[in-house]
mmCIF file with all atom_site columns, C-alpha atoms in Angstrom:
data_model
loop_
_atom_site.group_PDB
_atom_site.id
_atom_site.type_symbol
_atom_site.label_atom_id
_atom_site.label_alt_id
_atom_site.label_comp_id
_atom_site.label_asym_id
_atom_site.label_entity_id
_atom_site.label_seq_id
_atom_site.pdbx_PDB_ins_code
_atom_site.Cartn_x
_atom_site.Cartn_y
_atom_site.Cartn_z
_atom_site.occupancy
_atom_site.B_iso_or_equiv
_atom_site.pdbx_formal_charge
_atom_site.auth_seq_id
_atom_site.auth_comp_id
_atom_site.auth_asym_id
_atom_site.auth_atom_id
_atom_site.pdbx_PDB_model_num
ATOM 1   C CA . MET A 1 1   ? -6.501  6.146   20.139  1.00 0.00 ? 15  MET A CA 1
ATOM 2   C CA . LYS A 1 2   ? -2.447  7.107   19.278  1.00 0.00 ? 16  LYS A CA 1
ATOM 3   C CA . CYS A 1 3   ? -1.688  6.800   15.370  1.00 0.00 ? 17  CYS A CA 1
ATOM 4   C CA . VAL A 1 4   ? 0.628   4.375   14.441  1.00 0.00 ? 18  VAL A CA 1
ATOM 5   C CA . PHE A 1 5   ? 2.021   6.019   11.668  1.00 0.00 ? 19  PHE A CA 1
ATOM 6   C CA . CYS A 1 6   ? 2.114   9.639   13.284  1.00 0.00 ? 20  CYS A CA 1
ATOM 7   C CA . ASP A 1 7   ? 3.882   8.603   16.261  1.00 0.00 ? 21  ASP A CA 1
ATOM 8   C CA . ILE A 1 8   ? 6.104   6.079   14.217  1.00 0.00 ? 22  ILE A CA 1
ATOM 9   C CA . ASP A 1 9   ? 8.762   3.990   16.285  1.00 0.00 ? 23  ASP A CA 1
ATOM 10  C CA . PHE A 1 10  ? 12.092  4.234   14.510  1.00 0.00 ? 24  PHE A CA 1
ATOM 11  C CA . SER A 1 11  ? 13.911  1.845   16.672  1.00 0.00 ? 25  SER A CA 1
ATOM 12  C CA . LYS A 1 12  ? 11.870  -1.506  15.703  1.00 0.00 ? 26  LYS A CA 1
ATOM 13  C CA . ILE A 1 13  ? 12.965  -3.203  12.351  1.00 0.00 ? 27  ILE A CA 1
ATOM 14  C CA . GLU A 1 14  ? 9.906   -2.900  10.617  1.00 0.00 ? 28  GLU A CA 1
ATOM 15  C CA . ASN A 1 15  ? 10.040  1.169   10.560  1.00 0.00 ? 29  ASN A CA 1
ATOM 16  C CA . THR A 1 16  ? 13.249  1.099   9.284   1.00 0.00 ? 30  THR A CA 1
ATOM 17  C CA . ILE A 1 17  ? 13.480  4.277   6.888   1.00 0.00 ? 31  ILE A CA 1
ATOM 18  C CA . ILE A 1 18  ? 14.313  2.885   3.481   1.00 0.00 ? 32  ILE A CA 1
ATOM 19  C CA . TYR A 1 19  ? 14.431  6.345   2.193   1.00 0.00 ? 33  TYR A CA 1
ATOM 20  C CA . GLU A 1 20  ? 12.913  9.460   3.536   1.00 0.00 ? 34  GLU A CA 1
ATOM 21  C CA . SER A 1 21  ? 11.418  12.747  1.063   1.00 0.00 ? 35  SER A CA 1
ATOM 22  C CA . GLU A 1 22  ? 9.865   16.047  2.217   1.00 0.00 ? 36  GLU A CA 1
ATOM 23  C CA . PHE A 1 23  ? 6.408   14.323  2.579   1.00 0.00 ? 37  PHE A CA 1
ATOM 24  C CA . PHE A 1 24  ? 6.434   10.655  2.808   1.00 0.00 ? 38  PHE A CA 1
ATOM 25  C CA . TYR A 1 25  ? 8.469   7.947   4.521   1.00 0.00 ? 39  TYR A CA 1
ATOM 26  C CA . VAL A 1 26  ? 9.519   4.693   2.885   1.00 0.00 ? 40  VAL A CA 1
ATOM 27  C CA . LEU A 1 27  ? 9.237   1.894   5.339   1.00 0.00 ? 41  LEU A CA 1
ATOM 28  C CA . PRO A 1 28  ? 9.331   -1.887  5.088   1.00 0.00 ? 42  PRO A CA 1
ATOM 29  C CA . THR A 1 29  ? 6.379   -3.402  7.396   1.00 0.00 ? 43  THR A CA 1
ATOM 30  C CA . ILE A 1 30  ? 5.358   -5.655  10.033  1.00 0.00 ? 44  ILE A CA 1
ATOM 31  C CA . GLY A 1 31  ? 3.606   -8.122  8.391   1.00 0.00 ? 45  GLY A CA 1
ATOM 32  C CA . SER A 1 32  ? 5.571   -8.269  5.493   1.00 0.00 ? 46  SER A CA 1
ATOM 33  C CA . LEU A 1 33  ? 4.063   -11.313 3.622   1.00 0.00 ? 47  LEU A CA 1
ATOM 34  C CA . VAL A 1 34  ? 6.704   -11.204 0.859   1.00 0.00 ? 48  VAL A CA 1
ATOM 35  C CA . ASP A 1 35  ? 10.543  -10.512 0.482   1.00 0.00 ? 49  ASP A CA 1
ATOM 36  C CA . GLY A 1 36  ? 10.043  -6.804  -1.445  1.00 0.00 ? 50  GLY A CA 1
ATOM 37  C CA . TYR A 1 37  ? 6.886   -5.441  0.698   1.00 0.00 ? 51  TYR A CA 1
ATOM 38  C CA . ILE A 1 38  ? 7.097   -1.915  1.690   1.00 0.00 ? 52  ILE A CA 1
ATOM 39  C CA . LEU A 1 39  ? 4.838   1.200   2.519   1.00 0.00 ? 53  LEU A CA 1
ATOM 40  C CA . ILE A 1 40  ? 4.859   4.737   1.509   1.00 0.00 ? 54  ILE A CA 1
ATOM 41  C CA . VAL A 1 41  ? 3.602   6.790   4.689   1.00 0.00 ? 55  VAL A CA 1
ATOM 42  C CA . SER A 1 42  ? 2.368   10.383  4.428   1.00 0.00 ? 56  SER A CA 1
ATOM 43  C CA . LYS A 1 43  ? 4.516   12.285  7.548   1.00 0.00 ? 57  LYS A CA 1
ATOM 44  C CA . ARG A 1 44  ? 1.429   14.513  7.521   1.00 0.00 ? 58  ARG A CA 1
ATOM 45  C CA . HIS A 1 45  ? -2.029  12.785  9.188   1.00 0.00 ? 59  HIS A CA 1
ATOM 46  C CA . VAL A 1 46  ? -4.346  12.525  6.361   1.00 0.00 ? 60  VAL A CA 1
ATOM 47  C CA . ASN A 1 47  ? -7.210  9.711   6.273   1.00 0.00 ? 61  ASN A CA 1
ATOM 48  C CA . SER A 1 48  ? -5.907  8.653   2.299   1.00 0.00 ? 62  SER A CA 1
ATOM 49  C CA . SER A 1 49  ? -4.034  9.866   -0.565  1.00 0.00 ? 63  SER A CA 1
ATOM 50  C CA . ALA A 1 50  ? -7.326  11.216  -2.098  1.00 0.00 ? 64  ALA A CA 1
ATOM 51  C CA . CYS A 1 51  ? -6.584  14.075  1.130   1.00 0.00 ? 65  CYS A CA 1
ATOM 52  C CA . LEU A 1 52  ? -3.386  15.066  0.149   1.00 0.00 ? 66  LEU A CA 1
ATOM 53  C CA . ASN A 1 53  ? -2.406  18.321  -1.310  1.00 0.00 ? 67  ASN A CA 1
ATOM 54  C CA . GLN A 1 54  ? -0.928  18.829  -4.785  1.00 0.00 ? 68  GLN A CA 1
ATOM 55  C CA . TYR A 1 55  ? 2.728   19.097  -3.695  1.00 0.00 ? 69  TYR A CA 1
ATOM 56  C CA . GLU A 1 56  ? 2.198   16.195  -1.747  1.00 0.00 ? 70  GLU A CA 1
ATOM 57  C CA . LEU A 1 57  ? 0.534   14.507  -4.655  1.00 0.00 ? 71  LEU A CA 1
ATOM 58  C CA . ASN A 1 58  ? 2.940   14.856  -6.736  1.00 0.00 ? 72  ASN A CA 1
ATOM 59  C CA . GLU A 1 59  ? 5.831   13.522  -4.829  1.00 0.00 ? 73  GLU A CA 1
ATOM 60  C CA . TYR A 1 60  ? 3.378   10.530  -3.729  1.00 0.00 ? 74  TYR A CA 1
ATOM 61  C CA . LYS A 1 61  ? 2.979   9.732   -7.411  1.00 0.00 ? 75  LYS A CA 1
ATOM 62  C CA . ASN A 1 62  ? 6.882   9.987   -8.329  1.00 0.00 ? 76  ASN A CA 1
ATOM 63  C CA . LEU A 1 63  ? 7.477   7.683   -5.501  1.00 0.00 ? 77  LEU A CA 1
ATOM 64  C CA . ILE A 1 64  ? 5.317   4.631   -6.938  1.00 0.00 ? 78  ILE A CA 1
ATOM 65  C CA . SER A 1 65  ? 6.687   5.273   -10.130 1.00 0.00 ? 79  SER A CA 1
ATOM 66  C CA . LYS A 1 66  ? 10.209  5.294   -8.405  1.00 0.00 ? 80  LYS A CA 1
ATOM 67  C CA . TYR A 1 67  ? 9.685   2.001   -6.587  1.00 0.00 ? 81  TYR A CA 1
ATOM 68  C CA . GLN A 1 68  ? 7.937   0.340   -9.425  1.00 0.00 ? 82  GLN A CA 1
ATOM 69  C CA . ASN A 1 69  ? 11.384  0.562   -11.520 1.00 0.00 ? 83  ASN A CA 1
ATOM 70  C CA . ILE A 1 70  ? 13.232  -0.471  -8.168  1.00 0.00 ? 84  ILE A CA 1
ATOM 71  C CA . PHE A 1 71  ? 11.189  -3.483  -7.737  1.00 0.00 ? 85  PHE A CA 1
ATOM 72  C CA . LYS A 1 72  ? 11.428  -4.008  -11.468 1.00 0.00 ? 86  LYS A CA 1
ATOM 73  C CA . LYS A 1 73  ? 15.555  -3.717  -11.222 1.00 0.00 ? 87  LYS A CA 1
ATOM 74  C CA . VAL A 1 74  ? 15.767  -5.694  -7.764  1.00 0.00 ? 88  VAL A CA 1
ATOM 75  C CA . TYR A 1 75  ? 13.016  -8.589  -7.956  1.00 0.00 ? 89  TYR A CA 1
ATOM 76  C CA . GLY A 1 76  ? 12.609  -8.589  -12.143 1.00 0.00 ? 90  GLY A CA 1
ATOM 77  C CA . LYS A 1 77  ? 9.151   -7.776  -12.324 1.00 0.00 ? 91  LYS A CA 1
ATOM 78  C CA . THR A 1 78  ? 6.487   -4.935  -11.827 1.00 0.00 ? 92  THR A CA 1
ATOM 79  C CA . PRO A 1 79  ? 4.908   -5.065  -7.709  1.00 0.00 ? 93  PRO A CA 1
ATOM 80  C CA . ILE A 1 80  ? 1.320   -4.366  -7.384  1.00 0.00 ? 94  ILE A CA 1
ATOM 81  C CA . VAL A 1 81  ? 0.187   -1.074  -5.786  1.00 0.00 ? 95  VAL A CA 1
ATOM 82  C CA . PHE A 1 82  ? -2.988  -0.663  -3.338  1.00 0.00 ? 96  PHE A CA 1
ATOM 83  C CA . GLU A 1 83  ? -4.000  1.663   -0.977  1.00 0.00 ? 97  GLU A CA 1
ATOM 84  C CA . HIS A 1 84  ? -7.139  1.402   1.382   1.00 0.00 ? 98  HIS A CA 1
ATOM 85  C CA . GLY A 1 85  ? -8.490  4.800   1.239   1.00 0.00 ? 99  GLY A CA 1
ATOM 86  C CA . THR A 1 86  ? -10.503 5.930   4.126   1.00 0.00 ? 100 THR A CA 1
ATOM 87  C CA . TYR A 1 87  ? -12.871 8.390   4.244   1.00 0.00 ? 101 TYR A CA 1
ATOM 88  C CA . ASP A 1 88  ? -14.701 7.137   7.496   1.00 0.00 ? 102 ASP A CA 1
ATOM 89  C CA . LYS A 1 89  ? -14.013 4.400   10.468  1.00 0.00 ? 103 LYS A CA 1
ATOM 90  C CA . ASN A 1 90  ? -15.878 1.980   8.337   1.00 0.00 ? 104 ASN A CA 1
ATOM 91  C CA . SER A 1 91  ? -13.301 1.539   5.883   1.00 0.00 ? 105 SER A CA 1
ATOM 92  C CA . ALA A 1 92  ? -11.142 -1.592  4.823   1.00 0.00 ? 106 ALA A CA 1
ATOM 93  C CA . SER A 1 93  ? -8.099  0.184   6.444   1.00 0.00 ? 107 SER A CA 1
ATOM 94  C CA . SER A 1 94  ? -6.674  -1.047  9.948   1.00 0.00 ? 108 SER A CA 1
ATOM 95  C CA . VAL A 1 95  ? -4.583  2.103   10.247  1.00 0.00 ? 109 VAL A CA 1
ATOM 96  C CA . ILE A 1 96  ? -6.822  5.259   9.468   1.00 0.00 ? 110 ILE A CA 1
ATOM 97  C CA . HIS A 1 97  ? -3.593  7.424   8.435   1.00 0.00 ? 111 HIS A CA 1
ATOM 98  C CA . ALA A 1 98  ? -2.414  7.855   4.468   1.00 0.00 ? 112 ALA A CA 1
ATOM 99  C CA . HIS A 1 99  ? -0.447  4.271   3.467   1.00 0.00 ? 113 HIS A CA 1
ATOM 100 C CA . THR A 1 100 ? -0.337  3.200   0.253   1.00 0.00 ? 114 THR A CA 1
ATOM 101 C CA . HIS A 1 101 ? 1.493   -0.850  -0.084  1.00 0.00 ? 115 HIS A CA 1
ATOM 102 C CA . ILE A 1 102 ? 4.256   -1.680  -2.816  1.00 0.00 ? 116 ILE A CA 1
ATOM 103 C CA . VAL A 1 103 ? 4.499   -5.649  -2.957  1.00 0.00 ? 117 VAL A CA 1
ATOM 104 C CA . ASN A 1 104 ? 6.407   -8.079  -4.723  1.00 0.00 ? 118 ASN A CA 1
ATOM 105 C CA . ILE A 1 105 ? 3.688   -10.262 -6.529  1.00 0.00 ? 119 ILE A CA 1
ATOM 106 C CA . ASN A 1 106 ? 1.496   -10.445 -9.255  1.00 0.00 ? 120 ASN A CA 1
ATOM 107 C CA . PHE A 1 107 ? -2.270  -11.448 -9.013  1.00 0.00 ? 121 PHE A CA 1
ATOM 108 C CA . LYS A 1 108 ? -2.541  -14.617 -11.343 1.00 0.00 ? 122 LYS A CA 1
ATOM 109 C CA . ASN A 1 109 ? -6.439  -14.289 -11.195 1.00 0.00 ? 123 ASN A CA 1
ATOM 110 C CA . GLU A 1 110 ? -5.820  -10.336 -11.690 1.00 0.00 ? 124 GLU A CA 1
ATOM 111 C CA . LYS A 1 111 ? -8.888  -9.912  -14.122 1.00 0.00 ? 125 LYS A CA 1
ATOM 112 C CA . GLU A 1 112 ? -11.215 -11.907 -11.961 1.00 0.00 ? 126 GLU A CA 1
ATOM 113 C CA . ILE A 1 113 ? -10.106 -9.518  -8.799  1.00 0.00 ? 127 ILE A CA 1
ATOM 114 C CA . LEU A 1 114 ? -10.578 -6.649  -10.802 1.00 0.00 ? 128 LEU A CA 1
ATOM 115 C CA . ASP A 1 115 ? -14.312 -7.810  -12.453 1.00 0.00 ? 129 ASP A CA 1
ATOM 116 C CA . LYS A 1 116 ? -15.570 -9.274  -8.828  1.00 0.00 ? 130 LYS A CA 1
ATOM 117 C CA . TYR A 1 117 ? -15.110 -6.092  -6.891  1.00 0.00 ? 131 TYR A CA 1
ATOM 118 C CA . ASN A 1 118 ? -16.026 -3.456  -9.765  1.00 0.00 ? 132 ASN A CA 1
ATOM 119 C CA . PHE A 1 119 ? -12.943 -2.122  -9.837  1.00 0.00 ? 133 PHE A CA 1
ATOM 120 C CA . PHE A 1 120 ? -12.548 0.738   -12.630 1.00 0.00 ? 134 PHE A CA 1
ATOM 121 C CA . GLU A 1 121 ? -9.678  2.354   -14.739 1.00 0.00 ? 135 GLU A CA 1
ATOM 122 C CA . ILE A 1 122 ? -9.270  5.753   -13.799 1.00 0.00 ? 136 ILE A CA 1
ATOM 123 C CA . ASP A 1 123 ? -6.463  8.175   -15.885 1.00 0.00 ? 137 ASP A CA 1
ATOM 124 C CA . ASP A 1 124 ? -5.237  9.913   -12.546 1.00 0.00 ? 138 ASP A CA 1
ATOM 125 C CA . PHE A 1 125 ? -5.425  10.099  -8.631  1.00 0.00 ? 139 PHE A CA 1
ATOM 126 C CA . SER A 1 126 ? -7.228  12.966  -8.636  1.00 0.00 ? 140 SER A CA 1
ATOM 127 C CA . LEU A 1 127 ? -10.444 11.450  -10.155 1.00 0.00 ? 141 LEU A CA 1
ATOM 128 C CA . ILE A 1 128 ? -10.428 9.499   -6.406  1.00 0.00 ? 142 ILE A CA 1
ATOM 129 C CA . GLU A 1 129 ? -13.655 10.707  -4.838  1.00 0.00 ? 143 GLU A CA 1
ATOM 130 C CA . LYS A 1 130 ? -12.915 11.955  -1.440  1.00 0.00 ? 144 LYS A CA 1
ATOM 131 C CA . SER A 1 131 ? -15.980 11.332  0.271   1.00 0.00 ? 145 SER A CA 1
ATOM 132 C CA . ARG A 1 132 ? -16.047 7.267   0.067   1.00 0.00 ? 146 ARG A CA 1
ATOM 133 C CA . ASN A 1 133 ? -14.152 4.372   1.296   1.00 0.00 ? 147 ASN A CA 1
ATOM 134 C CA . TYR A 1 134 ? -12.122 3.228   -1.873  1.00 0.00 ? 148 TYR A CA 1
ATOM 135 C CA . ILE A 1 135 ? -9.555  0.453   -2.758  1.00 0.00 ? 149 ILE A CA 1
ATOM 136 C CA . LYS A 1 136 ? -6.635  2.067   -5.156  1.00 0.00 ? 150 LYS A CA 1
ATOM 137 C CA . TYR A 1 137 ? -5.090  -0.768  -6.900  1.00 0.00 ? 151 TYR A CA 1
ATOM 138 C CA . ILE A 1 138 ? -1.956  -0.117  -9.378  1.00 0.00 ? 152 ILE A CA 1
ATOM 139 C CA . SER A 1 139 ? -0.818  -2.724  -11.859 1.00 0.00 ? 153 SER A CA 1
ATOM 140 C CA . ASN A 1 140 ? 1.465   -2.291  -14.934 1.00 0.00 ? 154 ASN A CA 1
ATOM 141 C CA . ASP A 1 141 ? 0.839   1.553   -14.877 1.00 0.00 ? 155 ASP A CA 1
ATOM 142 C CA . LYS A 1 142 ? -2.402  1.161   -14.885 1.00 0.00 ? 156 LYS A CA 1
ATOM 143 C CA . ILE A 1 143 ? -4.639  2.836   -11.977 1.00 0.00 ? 157 ILE A CA 1
ATOM 144 C CA . TYR A 1 144 ? -8.037  0.830   -10.711 1.00 0.00 ? 158 TYR A CA 1
ATOM 145 C CA . ILE A 1 145 ? -10.800 2.010   -7.988  1.00 0.00 ? 159 ILE A CA 1
ATOM 146 C CA . THR A 1 146 ? -13.180 0.520   -6.869  1.00 0.00 ? 160 THR A CA 1
ATOM 147 C CA . TYR A 1 147 ? -16.049 1.739   -4.179  1.00 0.00 ? 161 TYR A CA 1
ATOM 148 C CA . ASP A 1 148 ? -17.557 -1.787  -3.764  1.00 0.00 ? 162 ASP A CA 1
ATOM 149 C CA . PHE A 1 149 ? -15.885 -4.013  -1.783  1.00 0.00 ? 163 PHE A CA 1
ATOM 150 C CA . PRO A 1 150 ? -16.119 -5.797  1.488   1.00 0.00 ? 164 PRO A CA 1
ATOM 151 C CA . SER A 1 151 ? -15.623 -3.532  4.428   1.00 0.00 ? 165 SER A CA 1
ATOM 152 C CA . VAL A 1 152 ? -13.033 -5.886  5.938   1.00 0.00 ? 166 VAL A CA 1
ATOM 153 C CA . SER A 1 153 ? -9.841  -5.001  7.801   1.00 0.00 ? 167 SER A CA 1
ATOM 154 C CA . GLN A 1 154 ? -6.724  -5.990  5.475   1.00 0.00 ? 168 GLN A CA 1
ATOM 155 C CA . PHE A 1 155 ? -8.986  -7.143  2.442   1.00 0.00 ? 169 PHE A CA 1
ATOM 156 C CA . MET A 1 156 ? -6.251  -6.561  0.026   1.00 0.00 ? 170 MET A CA 1
ATOM 157 C CA . ARG A 1 157 ? -4.131  -8.251  2.239   1.00 0.00 ? 171 ARG A CA 1
ATOM 158 C CA . ILE A 1 158 ? -6.106  -11.425 2.504   1.00 0.00 ? 172 ILE A CA 1
ATOM 159 C CA . LEU A 1 159 ? -5.895  -11.524 -1.400  1.00 0.00 ? 173 LEU A CA 1
ATOM 160 C CA . VAL A 1 160 ? -2.169  -11.330 -1.524  1.00 0.00 ? 174 VAL A CA 1
ATOM 161 C CA . SER A 1 161 ? -1.974  -14.107 0.982   1.00 0.00 ? 175 SER A CA 1
ATOM 162 C CA . ASN A 1 162 ? -4.457  -16.159 -0.459  1.00 0.00 ? 176 ASN A CA 1
ATOM 163 C CA . GLU A 1 163 ? -2.493  -15.509 -3.730  1.00 0.00 ? 177 GLU A CA 1
ATOM 164 C CA . ILE A 1 164 ? 0.836   -16.677 -2.264  1.00 0.00 ? 178 ILE A CA 1
ATOM 165 C CA . GLY A 1 165 ? -0.713  -20.063 -0.223  1.00 0.00 ? 179 GLY A CA 1
ATOM 166 C CA . ILE A 1 166 ? -0.238  -18.720 3.247   1.00 0.00 ? 180 ILE A CA 1
ATOM 167 C CA . TYR A 1 167 ? -4.013  -18.224 3.500   1.00 0.00 ? 181 TYR A CA 1
ATOM 168 C CA . ASP A 1 168 ? -4.416  -17.517 7.723   1.00 0.00 ? 182 ASP A CA 1
ATOM 169 C CA . LYS A 1 169 ? -1.187  -15.426 7.701   1.00 0.00 ? 183 LYS A CA 1
ATOM 170 C CA . TYR A 1 170 ? -2.509  -12.160 6.281   1.00 0.00 ? 184 TYR A CA 1
ATOM 171 C CA . ASP A 1 171 ? -2.690  -10.364 9.518   1.00 0.00 ? 185 ASP A CA 1
ATOM 172 C CA . TRP A 1 172 ? 0.123   -8.028  10.357  1.00 0.00 ? 186 TRP A CA 1
ATOM 173 C CA . ARG A 1 173 ? -1.113  -8.068  14.258  1.00 0.00 ? 187 ARG A CA 1
ATOM 174 C CA . SER A 1 174 ? -0.247  -11.381 14.431  1.00 0.00 ? 188 SER A CA 1
ATOM 175 C CA . GLU A 1 175 ? 2.038   -12.299 11.756  1.00 0.00 ? 189 GLU A CA 1
ATOM 176 C CA . GLU A 1 176 ? 5.583   -10.477 11.730  1.00 0.00 ? 190 GLU A CA 1
ATOM 177 C CA . PHE A 1 177 ? 7.544   -11.964 8.820   1.00 0.00 ? 191 PHE A CA 1
ATOM 178 C CA . LEU A 1 178 ? 11.066  -10.853 10.457  1.00 0.00 ? 192 LEU A CA 1
ATOM 179 C CA . SER A 1 179 ? 12.926  -12.844 7.578   1.00 0.00 ? 193 SER A CA 1
ATOM 180 C CA . ASN A 1 180 ? 11.082  -10.541 4.927   1.00 0.00 ? 194 ASN A CA 1
ATOM 181 C CA . ILE A 1 181 ? 11.583  -7.337  6.391   1.00 0.00 ? 195 ILE A CA 1
ATOM 182 C CA . ILE A 1 182 ? 15.322  -7.631  6.817   1.00 0.00 ? 196 ILE A CA 1
ATOM 183 C CA . SER A 1 183 ? 15.704  -9.045  3.213   1.00 0.00 ? 197 SER A CA 1
ATOM 184 C CA . THR A 1 184 ? 13.405  -6.162  2.202   1.00 0.00 ? 198 THR A CA 1
ATOM 185 C CA . ILE A 1 185 ? 15.701  -3.879  3.780   1.00 0.00 ? 199 ILE A CA 1
ATOM 186 C CA . ASP A 1 186 ? 18.804  -5.086  2.904   1.00 0.00 ? 200 ASP A CA 1
ATOM 187 C CA . LYS A 1 187 ? 17.572  -4.807  -0.999  1.00 0.00 ? 201 LYS A CA 1
ATOM 188 C CA . LEU A 1 188 ? 15.888  -1.756  -1.322  1.00 0.00 ? 202 LEU A CA 1
ATOM 189 C CA . LYS A 1 189 ? 17.822  0.532   1.179   1.00 0.00 ? 203 LYS A CA 1
ATOM 190 C CA . GLY A 1 190 ? 19.906  3.006   -0.270  1.00 0.00 ? 204 GLY A CA 1
ATOM 191 C CA . GLU A 1 191 ? 17.923  2.289   -3.698  1.00 0.00 ? 205 GLU A CA 1
#
């Protein structure tokens, strides 16, 4: 099966490069649930950020920090960051290629989510187990991991769509949100 991130069609608006580094693309995404929804996508095909080499991992951490700061400036708040880390095909990731979501929202019930799905805080990305599916969640510079979550495709997108009150519109395959994509590009390209 063809990997959508290995064969990105840059002619599509949702694949507009907002920023490109040595190892990553920063793109808006089809299914942008809100204005201010981007992906950090590894240029190299690896299952998850836990599989990045040290050079890639350093750049990855810098990109997350960079875009947290840009979101604070552009949108006035720190975004949430998440990744459905994939070890095997039974993961909650709908695309098995390292990509991290940065989303312009904050969960009102964050503590409940963290408790319900057994998220625990870690100090560094290198502590993520490479041999398990996981969800990484970053909020206000704290990194959380869980290995205990429903194996449901787009699980975190479901939580985001519930938070913003569009309960049945989480699926990027059927919900495009073109106006959010365009607004995100306008506000973030060149930042």
